[in-house]
PDB file of C-alpha atoms in Angstrom:
ATOM      1  CA  MET W   1       0.000   0.000   0.000  1.00 44.00           C
ATOM      2  CA  LEU W   2       2.819   2.424   0.920  1.00 36.00           C
ATOM      3  CA  ARG W   3       4.701   1.523  -2.238  1.00 41.00           C
ATOM      4  CA  LYS W   4       1.623   2.295  -4.334  1.00 42.00           C
ATOM      5  CA  ALA W   5       1.136   5.652  -2.612  1.00 38.00           C
ATOM      6  CA  LEU W   6       4.758   6.646  -3.200  1.00 34.00           C
ATOM      7  CA  ALA W   7       4.431   5.707  -6.837  1.00 44.00           C
ATOM      8  CA  LEU W   8       1.320   7.866  -7.207  1.00 40.00           C
ATOM      9  CA  ALA W   9       3.018  10.787  -5.442  1.00 40.00           C
ATOM     10  CA  GLY W  10       6.026  10.522  -7.714  1.00 46.00           C
ATOM     11  CA  SER W  11       3.798  10.514 -10.761  1.00 46.00           C
ATOM     12  CA  ALA W  12       2.031  13.644  -9.545  1.00 42.00           C
ATOM     13  CA  LEU W  13       5.292  15.462  -8.925  1.00 39.00           C
ATOM     14  CA  GLN W  14       6.526  14.511 -12.393  1.00 48.00           C
ATOM     15  CA  GLN W  15       3.388  15.979 -13.960  1.00 44.00           C
ATOM     16  CA  GLN W  16       3.832  19.185 -11.958  1.00 45.00           C
ATOM     17  CA  HIS W  17       7.419  19.661 -13.204  1.00 46.00           C
ATOM     18  CA  GLN W  18       6.697  18.765 -16.829  1.00 51.00           C
ATOM     19  CA  PRO W  19       5.474  22.258 -17.843  1.00 49.00           C
ATOM     20  CA  TRP W  20       8.757  23.784 -16.660  1.00 43.00           C
ATOM     21  CA  ARG W  21      10.724  21.452 -18.910  1.00 49.00           C
ATOM     22  CA  THR W  22       8.466  22.355 -21.815  1.00 49.00           C
ATOM     23  CA  ILE W  23       8.981  26.073 -21.196  1.00 48.00           C
ATOM     24  CA  ALA W  24      12.775  25.623 -20.972  1.00 51.00           C
ATOM     25  CA  CYS W  25      12.789  23.650 -24.211  1.00 52.00           C
ATOM     26  CA  ARG W  26      10.722  26.285 -25.977  1.00 55.00           C
ATOM     27  CA  ARG W  27      12.963  29.066 -24.624  1.00 56.00           C
ATOM     28  CA  SER W  28      16.093  27.251 -25.886  1.00 59.00           C
ATOM     29  CA  SER W  29      14.494  26.681 -29.261  1.00 61.00           C
ATOM     30  CA  GLY W  30      13.496  30.343 -29.460  1.00 64.00           C
ATOM     31  CA  VAL W  31      17.034  31.554 -28.687  1.00 65.00           C
ATOM     32  CA  SER W  32      18.511  29.175 -31.273  1.00 77.00           C
ATOM     33  CA  SER W  33      16.056  30.357 -33.907  1.00 81.00           C
ATOM     34  CA  ALA W  34      16.856  34.010 -33.155  1.00 82.00           C
ATOM     35  CA  VAL W  35      20.617  33.353 -33.415  1.00 83.00           C
ATOM     36  CA  ASN W  36      20.151  31.552 -36.730  1.00 81.00           C
ATOM     37  CA  SER W  37      18.096  34.446 -38.070  1.00 83.00           C
ATOM     38  CA  ILE W  38      20.822  36.930 -37.101  1.00 82.00           C
ATOM     39  CA  ILE W  39      23.487  34.803 -38.801  1.00 83.00           C
ATOM     40  CA  LEU W  40      21.415  34.358 -41.959  1.00 81.00           C
ATOM     41  CA  ARG W  41      20.624  38.071 -42.182  1.00 80.00           C
ATOM     42  CA  SER W  42      24.290  39.000 -41.707  1.00 82.00           C
ATOM     43  CA  LEU W  43      25.442  36.417 -44.266  1.00 77.00           C
ATOM     44  CA  LYS W  44      22.929  37.724 -46.789  1.00 79.00           C
ATOM     45  CA  ASP W  45      24.036  41.334 -46.261  1.00 76.00           C
ATOM     46  CA  HIS W  46      27.703  40.429 -46.691  1.00 76.00           C
ATOM     47  CA  TYR W  47      26.942  38.234 -49.710  1.00 72.00           C
ATOM     48  CA  LEU W  48      25.110  41.099 -51.434  1.00 78.00           C
ATOM     49  CA  GLU W  49      27.900  43.539 -50.540  1.00 78.00           C
ATOM     50  CA  VAL W  50      30.626  41.279 -51.913  1.00 72.00           C
ATOM     51  CA  SER W  51      28.607  40.488 -55.045  1.00 74.00           C
ATOM     52  CA  LYS W  52      28.612  44.216 -55.919  1.00 75.00           C
ATOM     53  CA  MET W  53      32.407  44.501 -55.808  1.00 76.00           C
ATOM     54  CA  THR W  54      33.902  45.539 -59.135  1.00 76.00           C
ATOM     55  CA  PRO W  55      36.327  42.917 -60.489  1.00 72.00           C
ATOM     56  CA  PRO W  56      39.681  44.031 -61.898  1.00 71.00           C
ATOM     57  CA  PRO W  57      40.046  44.445 -65.677  1.00 78.00           C
ATOM     58  CA  LYS W  58      40.407  41.124 -67.451  1.00 82.00           C
ATOM     59  CA  VAL W  59      44.075  40.288 -68.021  1.00 88.00           C
ATOM     60  CA  SER W  60      45.420  37.522 -70.239  1.00 92.00           C
ATOM     61  CA  PRO W  61      48.514  35.534 -69.273  1.00 94.00           C
ATOM     62  CA  PRO W  62      51.696  36.256 -71.231  1.00 93.00           C
ATOM     63  CA  SER W  63      52.057  34.072 -74.313  1.00 93.00           C
ATOM     64  CA  PRO W  64      52.662  31.141 -74.587  1.00 96.00           C
ATOM     65  CA  PHE W  65      51.257  30.391 -71.091  1.00 97.00           C
ATOM     66  CA  THR W  66      47.713  29.062 -70.957  1.00 96.00           C
ATOM     67  CA  VAL W  67      45.315  28.860 -68.023  1.00 95.00           C
ATOM     68  CA  LEU W  68      44.459  25.353 -66.845  1.00 94.00           C
ATOM     69  CA  LYS W  69      40.765  24.540 -67.118  1.00 91.00           C
ATOM     70  CA  GLY W  70      39.084  24.575 -63.698  1.00 90.00           C
ATOM     71  CA  ALA W  71      42.070  26.228 -62.002  1.00 91.00           C
ATOM     72  CA  LEU W  72      39.775  28.607 -60.086  1.00 89.00           C
ATOM     73  CA  ASP W  73      38.117  25.682 -58.324  1.00 85.00           C
ATOM     74  CA  HIS W  74      41.178  23.832 -57.031  1.00 82.00           C
ATOM     75  CA  GLY W  75      44.517  24.556 -55.388  1.00 79.00           C
ATOM     76  CA  GLY W  76      46.777  23.153 -58.096  1.00 86.00           C
ATOM     77  CA  PRO W  77      48.626  24.727 -61.024  1.00 93.00           C
ATOM     78  CA  VAL W  78      47.226  27.820 -62.691  1.00 96.00           C
ATOM     79  CA  LEU W  79      49.401  28.248 -65.772  1.00 97.00           C
ATOM     80  CA  ARG W  80      51.101  25.806 -68.085  1.00 97.00           C
ATOM     81  CA  ARG W  81      53.347  25.963 -71.128  1.00 97.00           C
ATOM     82  CA  THR W  82      55.897  23.889 -73.007  1.00 97.00           C
ATOM     83  CA  HIS W  83      59.482  24.868 -73.711  1.00 97.00           C
ATOM     84  CA  GLY W  84      61.105  22.461 -76.140  1.00 96.00           C
ATOM     85  CA  ASN W  85      60.484  19.062 -74.568  1.00 96.00           C
ATOM     86  CA  GLU W  86      59.860  20.563 -71.137  1.00 97.00           C
ATOM     87  CA  GLU W  87      56.484  20.964 -69.476  1.00 97.00           C
ATOM     88  CA  ILE W  88      56.252  23.946 -67.143  1.00 97.00           C
ATOM     89  CA  SER W  89      53.452  24.494 -64.619  1.00 96.00           C
ATOM     90  CA  ILE W  90      52.979  27.388 -62.211  1.00 97.00           C
ATOM     91  CA  SER W  91      51.003  27.508 -58.970  1.00 95.00           C
ATOM     92  CA  VAL W  92      50.509  30.755 -57.075  1.00 95.00           C
ATOM     93  CA  MET W  93      49.438  32.063 -53.698  1.00 90.00           C
ATOM     94  CA  ARG W  94      49.515  35.422 -51.944  1.00 84.00           C
ATOM     95  CA  LEU W  95      51.914  36.161 -49.084  1.00 71.00           C
ATOM     96  CA  ALA W  96      48.981  37.400 -46.979  1.00 62.00           C
ATOM     97  CA  ASN W  97      47.499  33.887 -47.043  1.00 56.00           C
ATOM     98  CA  ILE W  98      50.485  32.073 -45.574  1.00 50.00           C
ATOM     99  CA  ILE W  99      52.063  34.322 -42.909  1.00 49.00           C
ATOM    100  CA  ALA W 100      51.053  33.994 -39.273  1.00 45.00           C
ATOM    101  CA  GLY W 101      47.581  35.327 -38.667  1.00 45.00           C
ATOM    102  CA  GLY W 102      46.646  35.062 -42.334  1.00 45.00           C
ATOM    103  CA  ILE W 103      46.813  38.821 -42.972  1.00 43.00           C
ATOM    104  CA  ALA W 104      49.809  40.783 -44.105  1.00 44.00           C
ATOM    105  CA  ASP W 105      50.403  44.494 -43.710  1.00 47.00           C
ATOM    106  CA  GLU W 106      49.853  46.175 -47.073  1.00 46.00           C
ATOM    107  CA  GLU W 107      52.598  48.640 -46.210  1.00 46.00           C
ATOM    108  CA  GLU W 108      54.988  45.704 -46.199  1.00 47.00           C
ATOM    109  CA  ASP W 109      53.926  44.640 -49.706  1.00 52.00           C
ATOM    110  CA  GLY W 110      51.874  41.749 -48.345  1.00 54.00           C
ATOM    111  CA  ILE W 111      49.364  42.218 -51.143  1.00 67.00           C
ATOM    112  CA  ASN W 112      51.959  42.866 -53.826  1.00 82.00           C
ATOM    113  CA  GLN W 113      54.118  39.832 -53.158  1.00 89.00           C
ATOM    114  CA  LEU W 114      53.140  36.490 -54.601  1.00 94.00           C
ATOM    115  CA  PHE W 115      54.739  33.096 -54.162  1.00 93.00           C
ATOM    116  CA  LEU W 116      55.176  30.912 -57.223  1.00 95.00           C
ATOM    117  CA  HIS W 117      55.719  27.170 -57.314  1.00 95.00           C
ATOM    118  CA  VAL W 118      57.316  26.421 -60.664  1.00 96.00           C
ATOM    119  CA  ASP W 119      57.673  22.807 -61.809  1.00 95.00           C
ATOM    120  CA  ILE W 120      59.775  21.983 -64.864  1.00 96.00           C
ATOM    121  CA  SER W 121      59.686  18.374 -66.030  1.00 95.00           C
ATOM    122  CA  LYS W 122      60.851  16.338 -69.023  1.00 95.00           C
ATOM    123  CA  PRO W 123      59.419  13.098 -70.430  1.00 93.00           C
ATOM    124  CA  GLY W 124      61.182  10.006 -69.154  1.00 92.00           C
ATOM    125  CA  GLN W 125      62.556  11.789 -66.089  1.00 91.00           C
ATOM    126  CA  LYS W 126      61.349  10.580 -62.680  1.00 89.00           C
ATOM    127  CA  GLU W 127      61.931  13.944 -61.022  1.00 90.00           C
ATOM    128  CA  SER W 128      61.033  17.530 -61.851  1.00 93.00           C
ATOM    129  CA  LEU W 129      62.907  20.715 -61.078  1.00 94.00           C
ATOM    130  CA  HIS W 130      60.993  22.792 -58.557  1.00 94.00           C
ATOM    131  CA  PHE W 131      61.526  26.528 -58.016  1.00 96.00           C
ATOM    132  CA  LEU W 132      59.950  28.484 -55.175  1.00 94.00           C
ATOM    133  CA  CYS W 133      59.952  32.129 -56.211  1.00 96.00           C
ATOM    134  CA  GLY W 134      58.812  35.478 -54.841  1.00 95.00           C
ATOM    135  CA  LEU W 135      57.049  37.573 -57.472  1.00 96.00           C
ATOM    136  CA  TYR W 136      56.646  41.361 -57.314  1.00 94.00           C
ATOM    137  CA  PRO W 137      55.211  43.853 -59.826  1.00 94.00           C
ATOM    138  CA  ASP W 138      58.721  44.714 -60.974  1.00 95.00           C
ATOM    139  CA  ALA W 139      60.913  41.764 -60.007  1.00 95.00           C
ATOM    140  CA  LEU W 140      61.183  38.032 -59.363  1.00 96.00           C
ATOM    141  CA  GLY W 141      63.493  36.306 -56.918  1.00 96.00           C
ATOM    142  CA  ILE W 142      64.299  32.645 -56.333  1.00 96.00           C
ATOM    143  CA  HIS W 143      63.910  31.375 -52.753  1.00 94.00           C
ATOM    144  CA  SER W 144      64.840  27.735 -53.314  1.00 93.00           C
ATOM    145  CA  VAL W 145      65.535  25.099 -55.952  1.00 94.00           C
ATOM    146  CA  SER W 146      64.834  21.424 -55.353  1.00 92.00           C
ATOM    147  CA  LEU W 147      64.042  18.126 -57.052  1.00 90.00           C
ATOM    148  CA  ARG W 148      60.614  16.566 -56.651  1.00 88.00           C
ATOM    149  CA  SER W 149      59.288  13.211 -57.669  1.00 85.00           C
ATOM    150  CA  LYS W 150      56.650  13.444 -60.383  1.00 74.00           C
ATOM    151  CA  THR W 151      54.382  11.270 -58.254  1.00 58.00           C
ATOM    152  CA  GLU W 152      54.485  13.770 -55.381  1.00 55.00           C
ATOM    153  CA  SER W 153      51.658  16.228 -54.869  1.00 52.00           C
ATOM    154  CA  SER W 154      52.492  19.705 -56.131  1.00 49.00           C
ATOM    155  CA  GLY W 155      50.213  21.343 -53.539  1.00 49.00           C
ATOM    156  CA  PHE W 156      51.517  24.185 -51.433  1.00 50.00           C
ATOM    157  CA  LEU W 157      51.777  22.098 -48.268  1.00 47.00           C
ATOM    158  CA  ALA W 158      53.518  19.143 -49.876  1.00 52.00           C
ATOM    159  CA  VAL W 159      56.823  18.267 -48.220  1.00 55.00           C
ATOM    160  CA  PRO W 160      59.474  16.863 -50.571  1.00 56.00           C
ATOM    161  CA  THR W 161      60.816  13.498 -49.458  1.00 61.00           C
ATOM    162  CA  ASN W 162      64.192  13.979 -51.141  1.00 67.00           C
ATOM    163  CA  TYR W 163      67.085  16.194 -50.159  1.00 73.00           C
ATOM    164  CA  GLY W 164      65.963  19.777 -50.738  1.00 75.00           C
ATOM    165  CA  GLY W 165      69.297  21.131 -51.853  1.00 81.00           C
ATOM    166  CA  PRO W 166      71.469  23.838 -50.298  1.00 88.00           C
ATOM    167  CA  VAL W 167      70.173  27.183 -49.064  1.00 90.00           C
ATOM    168  CA  PHE W 168      69.867  29.241 -52.224  1.00 93.00           C
ATOM    169  CA  GLN W 169      71.790  32.222 -50.861  1.00 92.00           C
ATOM    170  CA  ASP W 170      74.685  29.890 -50.006  1.00 93.00           C
ATOM    171  CA  ILE W 171      75.094  28.853 -53.641  1.00 94.00           C
ATOM    172  CA  ASP W 172      77.863  30.424 -55.684  1.00 95.00           C
ATOM    173  CA  GLU W 173      76.757  33.773 -57.141  1.00 96.00           C
ATOM    174  CA  LYS W 174      77.497  32.694 -60.734  1.00 96.00           C
ATOM    175  CA  MET W 175      75.265  29.658 -60.303  1.00 96.00           C
ATOM    176  CA  ARG W 176      72.493  31.778 -58.753  1.00 96.00           C
ATOM    177  CA  ASP W 177      72.665  34.136 -61.723  1.00 97.00           C
ATOM    178  CA  ALA W 178      72.589  31.170 -64.111  1.00 97.00           C
ATOM    179  CA  LEU W 179      69.471  29.748 -62.398  1.00 97.00           C
ATOM    180  CA  HIS W 180      67.749  33.136 -62.694  1.00 97.00           C
ATOM    181  CA  SER W 181      68.614  33.195 -66.391  1.00 97.00           C
ATOM    182  CA  PHE W 182      67.344  29.610 -66.689  1.00 98.00           C
ATOM    183  CA  ILE W 183      63.816  30.431 -65.522  1.00 97.00           C
ATOM    184  CA  GLU W 184      63.728  33.835 -67.249  1.00 97.00           C
ATOM    185  CA  GLU W 185      64.427  32.073 -70.536  1.00 97.00           C
ATOM    186  CA  ARG W 186      61.244  30.082 -69.861  1.00 97.00           C
ATOM    187  CA  GLY W 187      59.115  33.177 -69.277  1.00 97.00           C
ATOM    188  CA  ILE W 188      59.164  33.072 -65.479  1.00 97.00           C
ATOM    189  CA  ASN W 189      59.490  36.767 -64.701  1.00 97.00           C
ATOM    190  CA  GLU W 190      57.612  39.865 -63.495  1.00 96.00           C
ATOM    191  CA  SER W 191      55.449  39.872 -66.650  1.00 96.00           C
ATOM    192  CA  LEU W 192      53.345  37.176 -64.931  1.00 97.00           C
ATOM    193  CA  PHE W 193      52.375  39.492 -62.080  1.00 95.00           C
ATOM    194  CA  PRO W 194      49.414  41.418 -63.585  1.00 94.00           C
ATOM    195  CA  PHE W 195      47.598  38.258 -64.645  1.00 95.00           C
ATOM    196  CA  LEU W 196      48.276  36.289 -61.455  1.00 95.00           C
ATOM    197  CA  GLN W 197      47.290  39.226 -59.223  1.00 93.00           C
ATOM    198  CA  ALA W 198      43.979  39.617 -61.082  1.00 92.00           C
ATOM    199  CA  TRP W 199      43.449  35.839 -61.106  1.00 93.00           C
ATOM    200  CA  LEU W 200      43.913  35.630 -57.333  1.00 92.00           C
ATOM    201  CA  TYR W 201      41.401  38.429 -56.843  1.00 90.00           C
ATOM    202  CA  VAL W 202      38.800  36.515 -58.845  1.00 90.00           C
ATOM    203  CA  LYS W 203      39.591  33.286 -56.981  1.00 90.00           C
ATOM    204  CA  ASP W 204      39.390  34.955 -53.549  1.00 88.00           C
ATOM    205  CA  HIS W 205      36.134  36.667 -54.536  1.00 87.00           C
ATOM    206  CA  ARG W 206      34.625  33.385 -55.736  1.00 87.00           C
ATOM    207  CA  ASN W 207      35.748  31.526 -52.599  1.00 87.00           C
ATOM    208  CA  LEU W 208      34.266  34.233 -50.356  1.00 87.00           C
ATOM    209  CA  MET W 209      30.926  34.157 -52.189  1.00 86.00           C
ATOM    210  CA  ARG W 210      30.888  30.373 -51.960  1.00 86.00           C
ATOM    211  CA  TRP W 211      31.715  30.531 -48.228  1.00 88.00           C
ATOM    212  CA  PHE W 212      28.818  32.896 -47.455  1.00 85.00           C
ATOM    213  CA  LYS W 213      26.429  30.785 -49.508  1.00 86.00           C
ATOM    214  CA  THR W 214      27.521  27.439 -48.024  1.00 85.00           C
ATOM    215  CA  ILE W 215      27.419  28.655 -44.413  1.00 87.00           C
ATOM    216  CA  GLY W 216      23.980  30.141 -45.040  1.00 86.00           C
ATOM    217  CA  SER W 217      22.691  26.872 -46.502  1.00 86.00           C
ATOM    218  CA  LEU W 218      23.968  24.886 -43.530  1.00 86.00           C
ATOM    219  CA  VAL W 219      22.481  27.257 -40.964  1.00 85.00           C
ATOM    220  CA  ASN W 220      19.195  27.451 -42.847  1.00 82.00           C
ATOM    221  CA  ASP W 221      18.940  23.655 -43.075  1.00 71.00           C
ATOM    222  CA  ARG W 222      19.524  23.421 -39.331  1.00 59.00           C
ATOM    223  CA  LYS W 223      16.854  26.068 -38.737  1.00 54.00           C
ATOM    224  CA  GLN W 224      14.353  24.208 -40.917  1.00 58.00           C
ATOM    225  CA  GLY W 225      15.244  20.915 -39.236  1.00 55.00           C
ATOM    226  CA  ALA W 226      14.638  22.449 -35.797  1.00 54.00           C
ATOM    227  CA  SER W 227      11.262  23.814 -36.887  1.00 54.00           C
ATOM    228  CA  HIS W 228      10.135  20.321 -37.912  1.00 51.00           C
ATOM    229  CA  ALA W 229      11.414  18.713 -34.687  1.00 50.00           C
TER     230      ALA W 229
END
């Protein structure tokens, strides 16, 4: 009899507390919905603002370089050309995207310095010659020269498995000059800057638009899912 009474009392108490749990759940759901609405409104405003930005004038790459199809949608090579029996590919990124913090000071030429990854390969050779270069509007400098296996990824974060060679500045000056002449003969010089700078602007703009749109879709799906819960 006592056990039955306790059970009934417990059931009554549970029913009394149930409305509080319902209110808390509704309050949490309301806050989440309000936060989602703020995010979606902000994303939409930024998306519209960025979409109105004026792109730079269209610039063509110096002949005989050609733009790889789909280069704007991946992180691989941007330009390609042949030189005799050599195949040359160029990847590019902005200094501001790789220094600590992700943002460079424009006064320190963070926007006007690009990094090039130049791969020069020949048929039948297992390795390619890889140059890491700094590109400015009026100059190009070599940071390093190394050999890379053709099977290795040419992405920016790839780490060569072979010996990377000596520090470039430690190489004999005549050899450094000869290596500069070597890549200049293949069209790797400051004439690439206008195209690559404009190309990076378009790529960054496209990535930013895609980011706003994707985040908005994810938040909106979550909001719709919560409303059906």
